[in-house]
Phi, psi and omega in degrees: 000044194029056179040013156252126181261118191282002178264334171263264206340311192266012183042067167281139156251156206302148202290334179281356173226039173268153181230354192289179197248003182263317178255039174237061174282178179279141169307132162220122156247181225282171207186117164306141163217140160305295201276318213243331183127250165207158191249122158254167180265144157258146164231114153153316201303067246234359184183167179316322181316294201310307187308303209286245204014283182269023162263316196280333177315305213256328161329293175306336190299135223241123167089002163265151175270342193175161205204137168204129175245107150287097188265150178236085185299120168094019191181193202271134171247180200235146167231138167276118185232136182249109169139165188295352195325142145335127177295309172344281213282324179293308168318298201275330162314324177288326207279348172298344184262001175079024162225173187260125141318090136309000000 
């Protein structure tokens, strides 16, 4: 997590006492999609490093077709995982990369 745990470290404020409109996006949790695949929620994720990390982590994962990290620095960013892959596995590819499924 480029060595910042960004919710103590970095004094964030929690996304629910936020006014800004980039970080109160709506809850997505993880959810079968047809057209994109399923989408989880992230924590931790705080730069490009972070996104290249946990794209290239689930990437390796056996039965995914295609991988997308949307970062929201300072708030839930979203990964898309496309393919028959397992949630199990995709969940334990991210905490291997050293961040959280919400």
């Amino acid at each position: 997590m480029c060595g910042t745990n960004n919710r103590e470290d970095l004094n964030l404020t929690p996304t629910q006492d936020s006014s800004c409109a980039c970080c109160s996006t709506p809850t997505i949790s993880a959810q079968p999609s047809e057209a994109s695949g399923t989408v989880y929620e992230l924590e931790g994720l705080t730069c490009g490093h972070c996104v290249q990390t946990v794209e290239e982590s689930v990437r390796a994962v056996a039965g995914v077709d295609s991988v997308t990290v949307t970062l929201v620095a300072g708030s839930t960013s979203t990964l898309t995982v496309a393919g028959p892959a397992t949630q199990e596995t995709i969940r334990a590819a991210v905490v291997s990369a050293g961040y959280t499924v919400l």
